[in-house]
Amino acid sequence: DTGADPLGRWTWHKIRLDGLRSLFVITAYRVCKQPPTTSKMTTAWHQQYRKLVEQGIRNPDPRAQFFKDITKLLRDITNSGSLFIMGWDANSAHDSDEVLHFLEETDQVDFFSDFFFTRPATHCNGSKQIDLLTGSVGLLAYFHDAFIADPTENEGDHSIFGGDLNLGALIQRNTLKEIDPTHAQSRILV
């Protein structure tokens, strides 16, 4: 299964792990702060603003609406017993109050946290990490590594980023003892 937000803010792909669980892989884009009037009303922010007005929302804030709408999707996924991973451009720093609040509200973890002590900028003109790899807490033990490339070494203006997810262990429902020798379960002597 695949799906997309009608406003073009995210897409998802559903991977069946077994007969009961699925993993949703989501890519998402949250617009920048309101652009200047010199932008001629053609930016993604303006497009989303117009679509939200068409939906009957008065004076919409596309950035705030992003969090509201994707929270519903993530809760639906979680309530179905499935897991999700989301690579997204937050257009806010990874440690901003609004991003941290969103992660807390949706029970997400930042998969880069275990692999980066300091966070590199992820936009060629920026000084902060604004591109994130987040998802269900239940996936954390299955991540072995993560990377963020230098945005100035890419063809686009953002970093290439990703993580090493042990999908085989996730599908087989391996216990933490089987995938992490430092886990407390591994130190239990029989």
Coordinates of C-alpha atoms in Angstrom, one line a residue:
D1 CA 0.0 0.0 0.0
T2 CA 1.0 3.6 -0.6
G3 CA -0.6 6.9 0.1
A4 CA 0.0 10.6 0.1
D5 CA -1.3 13.8 1.7
P6 CA -3.7 15.7 -0.6
L7 CA -1.7 18.9 0.1
G8 CA 1.6 17.2 -1.0
R9 CA 3.1 17.4 2.5
W10 CA 4.0 13.7 2.9
T11 CA 3.9 10.3 1.2
W12 CA 4.0 6.9 2.8
H13 CA 4.7 3.3 1.8
K14 CA 3.4 0.4 4.0
I15 CA 5.6 -2.7 4.4
R16 CA 4.0 -5.8 5.9
L17 CA 6.3 -7.2 8.5
D18 CA 4.1 -10.2 9.3
G19 CA 0.4 -11.0 9.5
L20 CA -0.2 -8.5 12.3
R21 CA 2.3 -5.6 12.0
S22 CA 3.4 -3.2 9.3
L23 CA 6.1 -0.6 9.0
F24 CA 5.1 2.7 7.4
V25 CA 8.0 4.6 5.7
I26 CA 7.1 8.2 5.5
T27 CA 8.8 11.2 3.8
A28 CA 7.5 14.6 4.7
Y29 CA 8.0 18.3 4.1
R30 CA 7.0 21.1 6.4
V31 CA 7.0 24.5 4.7
C32 CA 9.3 27.4 5.7
K33 CA 8.0 30.3 7.7
Q34 CA 5.7 32.7 5.8
P35 CA 7.7 33.8 2.8
P36 CA 8.1 37.5 1.8
T37 CA 5.5 39.2 -0.4
T38 CA 8.2 39.3 -3.2
S39 CA 7.7 35.5 -3.6
K40 CA 4.7 36.2 -5.9
M41 CA 2.5 33.8 -4.0
T42 CA 4.0 30.7 -5.7
T43 CA 5.7 29.0 -2.8
A44 CA 4.6 25.7 -1.2
W45 CA 3.6 27.8 1.8
H46 CA 1.2 29.8 -0.4
Q47 CA -0.1 26.6 -2.1
Q48 CA -0.9 25.0 1.2
Y49 CA -2.4 28.2 2.6
R50 CA -4.8 28.3 -0.3
K51 CA -5.8 24.6 -0.1
L52 CA -6.4 25.0 3.7
V53 CA -8.7 28.0 3.0
E54 CA -10.5 25.9 0.4
Q55 CA -11.1 23.3 3.2
G56 CA -12.8 26.0 5.3
I57 CA -9.9 26.8 7.7
R58 CA -9.8 30.5 8.4
N59 CA -6.4 32.2 8.5
P60 CA -4.6 28.9 8.4
D61 CA -1.0 28.5 9.5
P62 CA 0.4 25.8 7.2
R63 CA 3.3 25.0 9.5
A64 CA 1.1 24.4 12.5
Q65 CA -1.5 22.5 10.4
F66 CA 1.3 20.2 9.3
F67 CA 1.8 19.0 12.8
K68 CA -1.9 18.7 13.5
D69 CA -2.7 16.7 10.4
I70 CA 0.3 14.4 10.4
T71 CA -0.3 13.7 14.1
K72 CA -3.6 12.2 13.2
L73 CA -1.9 9.9 10.6
L74 CA 0.8 8.8 13.1
R75 CA -1.8 8.1 15.8
D76 CA -3.8 6.0 13.3
I77 CA -0.7 4.0 12.4
T78 CA 0.3 3.5 16.1
N79 CA -3.3 2.6 17.1
S80 CA -3.3 -0.1 14.4
G81 CA -0.3 -1.8 16.1
S82 CA 2.0 -0.7 13.3
L83 CA 5.4 1.1 13.4
F84 CA 6.6 4.0 11.4
I85 CA 9.8 5.7 10.4
M86 CA 9.8 9.3 9.0
G87 CA 12.4 11.1 7.1
W88 CA 11.4 14.8 7.0
D89 CA 12.4 18.4 6.5
A90 CA 11.1 20.2 9.6
N91 CA 12.3 23.6 8.5
S92 CA 13.0 24.1 12.2
A93 CA 15.9 23.0 14.2
H94 CA 15.8 19.4 15.5
D95 CA 15.9 20.7 19.1
S96 CA 13.4 23.5 18.7
D97 CA 10.5 23.5 21.2
E98 CA 7.9 22.9 18.4
V99 CA 9.8 19.9 17.0
L100 CA 10.4 18.4 20.5
H101 CA 6.8 18.9 21.5
F102 CA 5.6 17.2 18.3
L103 CA 8.0 14.2 18.9
E104 CA 6.7 13.9 22.5
E105 CA 3.0 14.2 21.4
T106 CA 3.4 11.4 18.9
D107 CA 5.7 9.2 21.0
Q108 CA 8.5 9.4 18.5
V109 CA 12.3 9.2 18.9
D110 CA 15.0 11.0 17.0
F111 CA 17.1 8.1 15.5
F112 CA 20.1 10.4 15.2
S113 CA 20.3 11.0 19.0
D114 CA 22.4 7.8 19.6
F115 CA 24.8 8.5 16.8
F116 CA 25.6 12.3 16.9
F117 CA 26.9 14.2 19.9
T118 CA 26.8 17.4 17.9
R119 CA 24.4 17.9 15.0
P120 CA 25.6 19.1 11.6
A121 CA 23.7 21.6 9.5
T122 CA 21.5 19.9 6.9
H123 CA 20.9 22.8 4.6
C124 CA 23.7 24.4 2.6
N125 CA 22.8 27.9 3.9
G126 CA 22.0 26.8 7.4
S127 CA 23.7 26.3 10.7
K128 CA 21.3 23.8 12.3
Q129 CA 20.0 20.3 11.6
I130 CA 16.5 20.7 10.1
D131 CA 16.2 17.3 8.4
L132 CA 15.2 14.5 10.7
L133 CA 14.9 10.8 10.9
T134 CA 12.3 10.0 13.6
G135 CA 9.8 7.3 14.3
S136 CA 8.2 4.7 16.6
V137 CA 10.0 4.1 19.9
G138 CA 9.7 0.3 19.1
L139 CA 12.2 0.7 16.2
L140 CA 15.0 2.2 18.3
A141 CA 16.7 -1.1 19.2
Y142 CA 16.8 -2.1 15.6
F143 CA 18.9 0.9 14.5
H144 CA 22.6 0.2 14.2
D145 CA 23.9 3.4 12.6
A146 CA 22.8 6.7 11.1
F147 CA 24.5 9.2 8.8
I148 CA 24.1 12.8 7.6
A149 CA 26.1 13.9 4.6
D150 CA 27.5 17.4 4.1
P151 CA 24.8 19.4 2.3
T152 CA 27.4 21.2 0.2
E153 CA 28.5 18.0 -1.4
N154 CA 25.1 17.1 -2.8
E155 CA 23.4 18.2 -5.9
G156 CA 20.5 19.6 -3.9
D157 CA 20.5 22.1 -1.1
H158 CA 19.9 19.6 1.7
S159 CA 21.9 16.7 3.2
I160 CA 21.4 13.2 2.2
F161 CA 20.7 11.3 5.4
G162 CA 19.6 7.9 6.6
G163 CA 20.0 5.0 9.0
D164 CA 20.8 1.4 9.2
L165 CA 17.7 -0.4 10.3
N166 CA 18.0 -4.2 11.0
L167 CA 14.8 -5.1 9.1
G168 CA 15.5 -8.8 9.3
A169 CA 15.5 -8.8 13.1
L170 CA 12.4 -6.6 13.1
I171 CA 10.5 -9.0 10.8
Q172 CA 11.6 -12.0 12.8
R173 CA 10.7 -10.3 16.1
N174 CA 14.1 -11.0 17.5
T175 CA 14.4 -10.0 21.2
L176 CA 16.7 -7.3 22.3
K177 CA 19.0 -10.0 23.7
E178 CA 19.5 -11.4 20.2
I179 CA 20.2 -8.1 18.5
D180 CA 22.1 -6.1 21.3
P181 CA 24.7 -7.8 23.3
T182 CA 24.9 -4.8 25.7
H183 CA 21.2 -5.0 26.6
A184 CA 20.3 -6.0 30.2
Q185 CA 18.6 -9.2 28.9
S186 CA 22.0 -10.3 27.5
R187 CA 23.6 -10.0 31.0
I188 CA 21.2 -12.4 32.7
L189 CA 23.1 -15.6 33.6
V190 CA 21.2 -18.8 33.5

